[in-house]
Amino acid sequence: MIKCLNDKNFKNTVLDNNRRGKDYYYKSFKEMGLEYIPSETNFIMANVVNDSVSVSNEILKRGIAVRAGTEFGMPSWLTITIGKPEENKRLVEILKEVLLSS
């Protein structure tokens, strides 16, 4: 772990991936009309307006794990971790499918 933190190239790659991922999610959520909480971390919270437990379970059935916000007292919010670009894109596609079917 310490070695990774001392590796500037690795650290910059991770930070750049997180920045690009956040930008992608922010843009996607705006297009979908979803409220979100801007983040300085490697995850974003988005308001899916539905029961987040049900939404997270439907997303999990399609192969991606996200966390429902119920443990934070936010029953319609999801916690979404920023991944690689192709993972982020897949999550947005799945989220659109799930929200359209609910």
PDB file of N, CA and C in Angstrom, residues 3-92:
ATOM      1  N   LYS A   3       3.855   1.565  -1.011  1.00  0.00           N
ATOM      2  CA  LYS A   3       4.539   1.648  -2.292  1.00  0.00           C
ATOM      3  C   LYS A   3       3.651   2.317  -3.338  1.00  0.00           C
ATOM      4  N   CYS A   4       2.362   1.958  -3.338  1.00  0.00           N
ATOM      5  CA  CYS A   4       1.415   2.552  -4.282  1.00  0.00           C
ATOM      6  C   CYS A   4       1.287   4.057  -4.060  1.00  0.00           C
ATOM      7  N   LEU A   5       1.234   4.462  -2.804  1.00  0.00           N
ATOM      8  CA  LEU A   5       1.094   5.887  -2.497  1.00  0.00           C
ATOM      9  C   LEU A   5       2.335   6.671  -2.891  1.00  0.00           C
ATOM     10  N   ASN A   6       3.475   6.016  -2.849  1.00  0.00           N
ATOM     11  CA  ASN A   6       4.722   6.680  -3.236  1.00  0.00           C
ATOM     12  C   ASN A   6       4.947   6.663  -4.741  1.00  0.00           C
ATOM     13  N   ASP A   7       4.185   5.875  -5.469  1.00  0.00           N
ATOM     14  CA  ASP A   7       4.305   5.782  -6.925  1.00  0.00           C
ATOM     15  C   ASP A   7       3.453   6.890  -7.553  1.00  0.00           C
ATOM     16  N   LYS A   8       4.104   7.984  -7.948  1.00  0.00           N
ATOM     17  CA  LYS A   8       3.373   9.150  -8.457  1.00  0.00           C
ATOM     18  C   LYS A   8       2.593   8.833  -9.726  1.00  0.00           C
ATOM     19  N   ASN A   9       3.155   8.012 -10.594  1.00  0.00           N
ATOM     20  CA  ASN A   9       2.443   7.663 -11.825  1.00  0.00           C
ATOM     21  C   ASN A   9       1.154   6.909 -11.511  1.00  0.00           C
ATOM     22  N   PHE A  10       1.246   5.938 -10.611  1.00  0.00           N
ATOM     23  CA  PHE A  10       0.065   5.171 -10.217  1.00  0.00           C
ATOM     24  C   PHE A  10      -0.969   6.091  -9.585  1.00  0.00           C
ATOM     25  N   LYS A  11      -0.531   6.911  -8.650  1.00  0.00           N
ATOM     26  CA  LYS A  11      -1.440   7.823  -7.950  1.00  0.00           C
ATOM     27  C   LYS A  11      -2.117   8.771  -8.939  1.00  0.00           C
ATOM     28  N   ASN A  12      -1.363   9.318  -9.870  1.00  0.00           N
ATOM     29  CA  ASN A  12      -1.944  10.229 -10.859  1.00  0.00           C
ATOM     30  C   ASN A  12      -2.926   9.515 -11.783  1.00  0.00           C
ATOM     31  N   THR A  13      -2.610   8.262 -12.129  1.00  0.00           N
ATOM     32  CA  THR A  13      -3.522   7.477 -12.962  1.00  0.00           C
ATOM     33  C   THR A  13      -4.846   7.246 -12.242  1.00  0.00           C
ATOM     34  N   VAL A  14      -4.781   6.884 -10.976  1.00  0.00           N
ATOM     35  CA  VAL A  14      -5.998   6.635 -10.191  1.00  0.00           C
ATOM     36  C   VAL A  14      -6.794   7.923 -10.030  1.00  0.00           C
ATOM     37  N   LEU A  15      -6.133   9.013  -9.694  1.00  0.00           N
ATOM     38  CA  LEU A  15      -6.830  10.293  -9.515  1.00  0.00           C
ATOM     39  C   LEU A  15      -7.478  10.756 -10.820  1.00  0.00           C
ATOM     40  N   ASP A  16      -6.776  10.565 -11.941  1.00  0.00           N
ATOM     41  CA  ASP A  16      -7.324  10.944 -13.246  1.00  0.00           C
ATOM     42  C   ASP A  16      -8.540  10.079 -13.587  1.00  0.00           C
ATOM     43  N   ASN A  17      -8.447   8.775 -13.309  1.00  0.00           N
ATOM     44  CA  ASN A  17      -9.579   7.893 -13.557  1.00  0.00           C
ATOM     45  C   ASN A  17     -10.788   8.320 -12.725  1.00  0.00           C
ATOM     46  N   ASN A  18     -10.570   8.648 -11.466  1.00  0.00           N
ATOM     47  CA  ASN A  18     -11.674   9.092 -10.603  1.00  0.00           C
ATOM     48  C   ASN A  18     -12.282  10.390 -11.112  1.00  0.00           C
ATOM     49  N   ARG A  19     -11.444  11.331 -11.529  1.00  0.00           N
ATOM     50  CA  ARG A  19     -11.954  12.608 -12.038  1.00  0.00           C
ATOM     51  C   ARG A  19     -12.789  12.394 -13.291  1.00  0.00           C
ATOM     52  N   ARG A  20     -12.266  11.605 -14.213  1.00  0.00           N
ATOM     53  CA  ARG A  20     -13.010  11.332 -15.450  1.00  0.00           C
ATOM     54  C   ARG A  20     -14.295  10.563 -15.159  1.00  0.00           C
ATOM     55  N   GLY A  21     -14.205   9.612 -14.239  1.00  0.00           N
ATOM     56  CA  GLY A  21     -15.397   8.845 -13.866  1.00  0.00           C
ATOM     57  C   GLY A  21     -16.473   9.718 -13.252  1.00  0.00           C
ATOM     58  N   LYS A  22     -16.067  10.611 -12.356  1.00  0.00           N
ATOM     59  CA  LYS A  22     -17.035  11.527 -11.745  1.00  0.00           C
ATOM     60  C   LYS A  22     -17.676  12.412 -12.813  1.00  0.00           C
ATOM     61  N   ASP A  23     -16.866  12.950 -13.711  1.00  0.00           N
ATOM     62  CA  ASP A  23     -17.409  13.793 -14.784  1.00  0.00           C
ATOM     63  C   ASP A  23     -18.422  13.025 -15.626  1.00  0.00           C
ATOM     64  N   TYR A  24     -18.095  11.767 -15.936  1.00  0.00           N
ATOM     65  CA  TYR A  24     -19.012  10.937 -16.721  1.00  0.00           C
ATOM     66  C   TYR A  24     -20.316  10.707 -15.966  1.00  0.00           C
ATOM     67  N   TYR A  25     -20.219  10.345 -14.686  1.00  0.00           N
ATOM     68  CA  TYR A  25     -21.425  10.127 -13.894  1.00  0.00           C
ATOM     69  C   TYR A  25     -22.238  11.406 -13.750  1.00  0.00           C
ATOM     70  N   TYR A  26     -21.594  12.529 -13.465  1.00  0.00           N
ATOM     71  CA  TYR A  26     -22.322  13.793 -13.319  1.00  0.00           C
ATOM     72  C   TYR A  26     -23.110  14.096 -14.594  1.00  0.00           C
ATOM     73  N   LYS A  27     -22.459  13.965 -15.736  1.00  0.00           N
ATOM     74  CA  LYS A  27     -23.112  14.230 -17.020  1.00  0.00           C
ATOM     75  C   LYS A  27     -24.276  13.262 -17.233  1.00  0.00           C
ATOM     76  N   SER A  28     -24.034  11.982 -16.978  1.00  0.00           N
ATOM     77  CA  SER A  28     -25.075  10.969 -17.167  1.00  0.00           C
ATOM     78  C   SER A  28     -26.259  11.204 -16.239  1.00  0.00           C
ATOM     79  N   PHE A  29     -25.980  11.510 -14.974  1.00  0.00           N
ATOM     80  CA  PHE A  29     -27.063  11.749 -14.022  1.00  0.00           C
ATOM     81  C   PHE A  29     -27.871  12.982 -14.419  1.00  0.00           C
ATOM     82  N   LYS A  30     -27.201  14.027 -14.876  1.00  0.00           N
ATOM     83  CA  LYS A  30     -27.923  15.222 -15.331  1.00  0.00           C
ATOM     84  C   LYS A  30     -28.845  14.872 -16.488  1.00  0.00           C
ATOM     85  N   GLU A  31     -28.331  14.093 -17.454  1.00  0.00           N
ATOM     86  CA  GLU A  31     -29.143  13.683 -18.603  1.00  0.00           C
ATOM     87  C   GLU A  31     -30.345  12.845 -18.168  1.00  0.00           C
ATOM     88  N   MET A  32     -30.175  12.056 -17.114  1.00  0.00           N
ATOM     89  CA  MET A  32     -31.246  11.209 -16.618  1.00  0.00           C
ATOM     90  C   MET A  32     -32.174  11.947 -15.651  1.00  0.00           C
ATOM     91  N   GLY A  33     -31.819  13.180 -15.296  1.00  0.00           N
ATOM     92  CA  GLY A  33     -32.629  13.959 -14.368  1.00  0.00           C
ATOM     93  C   GLY A  33     -32.488  13.518 -12.926  1.00  0.00           C
ATOM     94  N   LEU A  34     -31.338  12.904 -12.585  1.00  0.00           N
ATOM     95  CA  LEU A  34     -31.116  12.424 -11.222  1.00  0.00           C
ATOM     96  C   LEU A  34     -30.281  13.413 -10.423  1.00  0.00           C
ATOM     97  N   GLU A  35     -30.716  13.654  -9.212  1.00  0.00           N
ATOM     98  CA  GLU A  35     -29.938  14.464  -8.271  1.00  0.00           C
ATOM     99  C   GLU A  35     -28.752  13.627  -7.792  1.00  0.00           C
ATOM    100  N   TYR A  36     -27.630  14.268  -7.556  1.00  0.00           N
ATOM    101  CA  TYR A  36     -26.455  13.568  -7.035  1.00  0.00           C
ATOM    102  C   TYR A  36     -25.697  14.492  -6.099  1.00  0.00           C
ATOM    103  N   ILE A  37     -24.837  13.895  -5.300  1.00  0.00           N
ATOM    104  CA  ILE A  37     -24.003  14.672  -4.382  1.00  0.00           C
ATOM    105  C   ILE A  37     -22.590  14.679  -4.946  1.00  0.00           C
ATOM    106  N   PRO A  38     -22.085  15.852  -5.344  1.00  0.00           N
ATOM    107  CA  PRO A  38     -20.700  15.916  -5.827  1.00  0.00           C
ATOM    108  C   PRO A  38     -19.750  15.357  -4.767  1.00  0.00           C
ATOM    109  N   SER A  39     -18.678  14.733  -5.230  1.00  0.00           N
ATOM    110  CA  SER A  39     -17.822  13.988  -4.329  1.00  0.00           C
ATOM    111  C   SER A  39     -16.347  14.313  -4.518  1.00  0.00           C
ATOM    112  N   GLU A  40     -15.602  14.175  -3.460  1.00  0.00           N
ATOM    113  CA  GLU A  40     -14.141  14.273  -3.500  1.00  0.00           C
ATOM    114  C   GLU A  40     -13.525  12.903  -3.248  1.00  0.00           C
ATOM    115  N   THR A  41     -14.341  11.859  -3.346  1.00  0.00           N
ATOM    116  CA  THR A  41     -13.903  10.499  -3.061  1.00  0.00           C
ATOM    117  C   THR A  41     -14.024   9.649  -4.333  1.00  0.00           C
ATOM    118  N   ASN A  42     -13.923   8.340  -4.173  1.00  0.00           N
ATOM    119  CA  ASN A  42     -14.047   7.442  -5.320  1.00  0.00           C
ATOM    120  C   ASN A  42     -15.462   6.864  -5.440  1.00  0.00           C
ATOM    121  N   PHE A  43     -16.430   7.550  -4.866  1.00  0.00           N
ATOM    122  CA  PHE A  43     -17.821   7.131  -5.030  1.00  0.00           C
ATOM    123  C   PHE A  43     -18.722   8.356  -5.089  1.00  0.00           C
ATOM    124  N   ILE A  44     -19.922   8.138  -5.622  1.00  0.00           N
ATOM    125  CA  ILE A  44     -20.921   9.198  -5.772  1.00  0.00           C
ATOM    126  C   ILE A  44     -22.241   8.663  -5.230  1.00  0.00           C
ATOM    127  N   MET A  45     -23.016   9.542  -4.642  1.00  0.00           N
ATOM    128  CA  MET A  45     -24.365   9.173  -4.224  1.00  0.00           C
ATOM    129  C   MET A  45     -25.349   9.821  -5.192  1.00  0.00           C
ATOM    130  N   ALA A  46     -26.294   8.996  -5.671  1.00  0.00           N
ATOM    131  CA  ALA A  46     -27.296   9.472  -6.622  1.00  0.00           C
ATOM    132  C   ALA A  46     -28.685   9.118  -6.117  1.00  0.00           C
ATOM    133  N   ASN A  47     -29.595  10.053  -6.280  1.00  0.00           N
ATOM    134  CA  ASN A  47     -30.982   9.861  -5.861  1.00  0.00           C
ATOM    135  C   ASN A  47     -31.753   9.231  -7.016  1.00  0.00           C
ATOM    136  N   VAL A  48     -32.134   7.970  -6.851  1.00  0.00           N
ATOM    137  CA  VAL A  48     -32.851   7.253  -7.904  1.00  0.00           C
ATOM    138  C   VAL A  48     -34.367   7.362  -7.751  1.00  0.00           C
ATOM    139  N   VAL A  49     -34.816   8.114  -6.770  1.00  0.00           N
ATOM    140  CA  VAL A  49     -36.220   8.468  -6.525  1.00  0.00           C
ATOM    141  C   VAL A  49     -37.083   7.252  -6.159  1.00  0.00           C
ATOM    142  N   ASN A  50     -36.578   6.076  -6.325  1.00  0.00           N
ATOM    143  CA  ASN A  50     -37.270   4.838  -5.976  1.00  0.00           C
ATOM    144  C   ASN A  50     -36.602   4.244  -4.742  1.00  0.00           C
ATOM    145  N   ASP A  51     -37.157   3.138  -4.273  1.00  0.00           N
ATOM    146  CA  ASP A  51     -36.559   2.407  -3.160  1.00  0.00           C
ATOM    147  C   ASP A  51     -35.173   1.909  -3.584  1.00  0.00           C
ATOM    148  N   SER A  52     -34.138   2.422  -2.959  1.00  0.00           N
ATOM    149  CA  SER A  52     -32.775   2.092  -3.389  1.00  0.00           C
ATOM    150  C   SER A  52     -32.411   0.632  -3.152  1.00  0.00           C
ATOM    151  N   VAL A  53     -33.060  -0.019  -2.194  1.00  0.00           N
ATOM    152  CA  VAL A  53     -32.794  -1.446  -1.973  1.00  0.00           C
ATOM    153  C   VAL A  53     -33.265  -2.237  -3.190  1.00  0.00           C
ATOM    154  N   SER A  54     -34.460  -1.950  -3.659  1.00  0.00           N
ATOM    155  CA  SER A  54     -34.986  -2.637  -4.847  1.00  0.00           C
ATOM    156  C   SER A  54     -34.121  -2.351  -6.074  1.00  0.00           C
ATOM    157  N   VAL A  55     -33.751  -1.101  -6.247  1.00  0.00           N
ATOM    158  CA  VAL A  55     -32.923  -0.728  -7.402  1.00  0.00           C
ATOM    159  C   VAL A  55     -31.567  -1.416  -7.321  1.00  0.00           C
ATOM    160  N   SER A  56     -30.944  -1.404  -6.155  1.00  0.00           N
ATOM    161  CA  SER A  56     -29.632  -2.040  -6.024  1.00  0.00           C
ATOM    162  C   SER A  56     -29.726  -3.543  -6.261  1.00  0.00           C
ATOM    163  N   ASN A  57     -30.821  -4.177  -5.814  1.00  0.00           N
ATOM    164  CA  ASN A  57     -31.007  -5.611  -6.058  1.00  0.00           C
ATOM    165  C   ASN A  57     -31.159  -5.908  -7.546  1.00  0.00           C
ATOM    166  N   GLU A  58     -31.884  -5.059  -8.260  1.00  0.00           N
ATOM    167  CA  GLU A  58     -32.055  -5.254  -9.702  1.00  0.00           C
ATOM    168  C   GLU A  58     -30.721  -5.064 -10.442  1.00  0.00           C
ATOM    169  N   ILE A  59     -29.948  -4.096 -10.004  1.00  0.00           N
ATOM    170  CA  ILE A  59     -28.636  -3.877 -10.616  1.00  0.00           C
ATOM    171  C   ILE A  59     -27.733  -5.075 -10.328  1.00  0.00           C
ATOM    172  N   LEU A  60     -27.790  -5.602  -9.120  1.00  0.00           N
ATOM    173  CA  LEU A  60     -26.985  -6.765  -8.754  1.00  0.00           C
ATOM    174  C   LEU A  60     -27.336  -7.978  -9.612  1.00  0.00           C
ATOM    175  N   LYS A  61     -28.618  -8.155  -9.926  1.00  0.00           N
ATOM    176  CA  LYS A  61     -29.031  -9.258 -10.799  1.00  0.00           C
ATOM    177  C   LYS A  61     -28.359  -9.180 -12.162  1.00  0.00           C
ATOM    178  N   ARG A  62     -27.954  -7.982 -12.541  1.00  0.00           N
ATOM    179  CA  ARG A  62     -27.298  -7.770 -13.834  1.00  0.00           C
ATOM    180  C   ARG A  62     -25.766  -7.744 -13.709  1.00  0.00           C
ATOM    181  N   GLY A  63     -25.278  -8.071 -12.505  1.00  0.00           N
ATOM    182  CA  GLY A  63     -23.845  -8.287 -12.347  1.00  0.00           C
ATOM    183  C   GLY A  63     -23.018  -7.175 -11.745  1.00  0.00           C
ATOM    184  N   ILE A  64     -23.651  -6.105 -11.252  1.00  0.00           N
ATOM    185  CA  ILE A  64     -22.897  -5.003 -10.648  1.00  0.00           C
ATOM    186  C   ILE A  64     -23.461  -4.717  -9.258  1.00  0.00           C
ATOM    187  N   ALA A  65     -22.576  -4.544  -8.299  1.00  0.00           N
ATOM    188  CA  ALA A  65     -23.003  -4.250  -6.929  1.00  0.00           C
ATOM    189  C   ALA A  65     -22.894  -2.752  -6.652  1.00  0.00           C
ATOM    190  N   VAL A  66     -23.981  -2.188  -6.187  1.00  0.00           N
ATOM    191  CA  VAL A  66     -24.014  -0.817  -5.671  1.00  0.00           C
ATOM    192  C   VAL A  66     -24.681  -0.900  -4.306  1.00  0.00           C
ATOM    193  N   ARG A  67     -24.495   0.114  -3.492  1.00  0.00           N
ATOM    194  CA  ARG A  67     -25.062   0.078  -2.136  1.00  0.00           C
ATOM    195  C   ARG A  67     -26.274   0.986  -2.034  1.00  0.00           C
ATOM    196  N   ALA A  68     -27.297   0.466  -1.391  1.00  0.00           N
ATOM    197  CA  ALA A  68     -28.477   1.275  -1.095  1.00  0.00           C
ATOM    198  C   ALA A  68     -28.125   2.265   0.002  1.00  0.00           C
ATOM    199  N   GLY A  69     -28.754   3.428  -0.028  1.00  0.00           N
ATOM    200  CA  GLY A  69     -28.456   4.469   0.949  1.00  0.00           C
ATOM    201  C   GLY A  69     -29.240   4.355   2.245  1.00  0.00           C
ATOM    202  N   THR A  70     -29.968   3.271   2.424  1.00  0.00           N
ATOM    203  CA  THR A  70     -30.823   3.139   3.611  1.00  0.00           C
ATOM    204  C   THR A  70     -30.029   3.207   4.911  1.00  0.00           C
ATOM    205  N   GLU A  71     -28.826   2.662   4.926  1.00  0.00           N
ATOM    206  CA  GLU A  71     -28.041   2.696   6.167  1.00  0.00           C
ATOM    207  C   GLU A  71     -27.616   4.116   6.544  1.00  0.00           C
ATOM    208  N   PHE A  72     -27.725   5.044   5.596  1.00  0.00           N
ATOM    209  CA  PHE A  72     -27.409   6.443   5.869  1.00  0.00           C
ATOM    210  C   PHE A  72     -28.673   7.270   6.066  1.00  0.00           C
ATOM    211  N   GLY A  73     -29.823   6.593   6.133  1.00  0.00           N
ATOM    212  CA  GLY A  73     -31.093   7.303   6.254  1.00  0.00           C
ATOM    213  C   GLY A  73     -31.509   7.968   4.958  1.00  0.00           C
ATOM    214  N   MET A  74     -31.022   7.439   3.825  1.00  0.00           N
ATOM    215  CA  MET A  74     -31.306   7.999   2.506  1.00  0.00           C
ATOM    216  C   MET A  74     -31.917   6.892   1.639  1.00  0.00           C
ATOM    217  N   PRO A  75     -33.189   6.579   1.844  1.00  0.00           N
ATOM    218  CA  PRO A  75     -33.797   5.396   1.232  1.00  0.00           C
ATOM    219  C   PRO A  75     -33.941   5.415  -0.280  1.00  0.00           C
ATOM    220  N   SER A  76     -33.776   6.549  -0.911  1.00  0.00           N
ATOM    221  CA  SER A  76     -33.891   6.587  -2.374  1.00  0.00           C
ATOM    222  C   SER A  76     -32.538   6.863  -3.048  1.00  0.00           C
ATOM    223  N   TRP A  77     -31.473   6.777  -2.288  1.00  0.00           N
ATOM    224  CA  TRP A  77     -30.140   7.080  -2.813  1.00  0.00           C
ATOM    225  C   TRP A  77     -29.298   5.812  -2.957  1.00  0.00           C
ATOM    226  N   LEU A  78     -28.429   5.801  -3.972  1.00  0.00           N
ATOM    227  CA  LEU A  78     -27.460   4.733  -4.172  1.00  0.00           C
ATOM    228  C   LEU A  78     -26.054   5.281  -3.974  1.00  0.00           C
ATOM    229  N   THR A  79     -25.169   4.461  -3.464  1.00  0.00           N
ATOM    230  CA  THR A  79     -23.745   4.765  -3.409  1.00  0.00           C
ATOM    231  C   THR A  79     -23.097   3.980  -4.544  1.00  0.00           C
ATOM    232  N   ILE A  80     -22.472   4.705  -5.466  1.00  0.00           N
ATOM    233  CA  ILE A  80     -21.894   4.106  -6.664  1.00  0.00           C
ATOM    234  C   ILE A  80     -20.395   4.372  -6.672  1.00  0.00           C
ATOM    235  N   THR A  81     -19.622   3.305  -6.701  1.00  0.00           N
ATOM    236  CA  THR A  81     -18.169   3.431  -6.735  1.00  0.00           C
ATOM    237  C   THR A  81     -17.714   3.691  -8.164  1.00  0.00           C
ATOM    238  N   ILE A  82     -16.751   4.565  -8.320  1.00  0.00           N
ATOM    239  CA  ILE A  82     -16.196   4.870  -9.636  1.00  0.00           C
ATOM    240  C   ILE A  82     -15.251   3.741 -10.033  1.00  0.00           C
ATOM    241  N   GLY A  83     -15.472   3.221 -11.222  1.00  0.00           N
ATOM    242  CA  GLY A  83     -14.636   2.141 -11.738  1.00  0.00           C
ATOM    243  C   GLY A  83     -13.894   2.575 -12.985  1.00  0.00           C
ATOM    244  N   LYS A  84     -13.536   1.605 -13.780  1.00  0.00           N
ATOM    245  CA  LYS A  84     -12.917   1.872 -15.082  1.00  0.00           C
ATOM    246  C   LYS A  84     -13.988   2.422 -16.016  1.00  0.00           C
ATOM    247  N   PRO A  85     -13.595   3.158 -17.054  1.00  0.00           N
ATOM    248  CA  PRO A  85     -14.604   3.761 -17.944  1.00  0.00           C
ATOM    249  C   PRO A  85     -15.654   2.784 -18.459  1.00  0.00           C
ATOM    250  N   GLU A  86     -15.228   1.588 -18.869  1.00  0.00           N
ATOM    251  CA  GLU A  86     -16.201   0.622 -19.393  1.00  0.00           C
ATOM    252  C   GLU A  86     -17.146   0.125 -18.300  1.00  0.00           C
ATOM    253  N   GLU A  87     -16.672   0.063 -17.059  1.00  0.00           N
ATOM    254  CA  GLU A  87     -17.528  -0.341 -15.942  1.00  0.00           C
ATOM    255  C   GLU A  87     -18.549   0.754 -15.623  1.00  0.00           C
ATOM    256  N   ASN A  88     -18.104   1.999 -15.656  1.00  0.00           N
ATOM    257  CA  ASN A  88     -19.005   3.127 -15.406  1.00  0.00           C
ATOM    258  C   ASN A  88     -20.103   3.181 -16.469  1.00  0.00           C
ATOM    259  N   LYS A  89     -19.694   2.985 -17.723  1.00  0.00           N
ATOM    260  CA  LYS A  89     -20.665   3.014 -18.818  1.00  0.00           C
ATOM    261  C   LYS A  89     -21.690   1.901 -18.651  1.00  0.00           C
ATOM    262  N   ARG A  90     -21.238   0.723 -18.312  1.00  0.00           N
ATOM    263  CA  ARG A  90     -22.148  -0.411 -18.119  1.00  0.00           C
ATOM    264  C   ARG A  90     -23.126  -0.137 -16.971  1.00  0.00           C
ATOM    265  N   LEU A  91     -22.631   0.434 -15.881  1.00  0.00           N
ATOM    266  CA  LEU A  91     -23.520   0.746 -14.759  1.00  0.00           C
ATOM    267  C   LEU A  91     -24.601   1.740 -15.176  1.00  0.00           C
ATOM    268  N   VAL A  92     -24.233   2.768 -15.933  1.00  0.00           N
ATOM    269  CA  VAL A  92     -25.227   3.754 -16.380  1.00  0.00           C
ATOM    270  C   VAL A  92     -26.264   3.082 -17.277  1.00  0.00           C
TER     271      VAL A  92
END
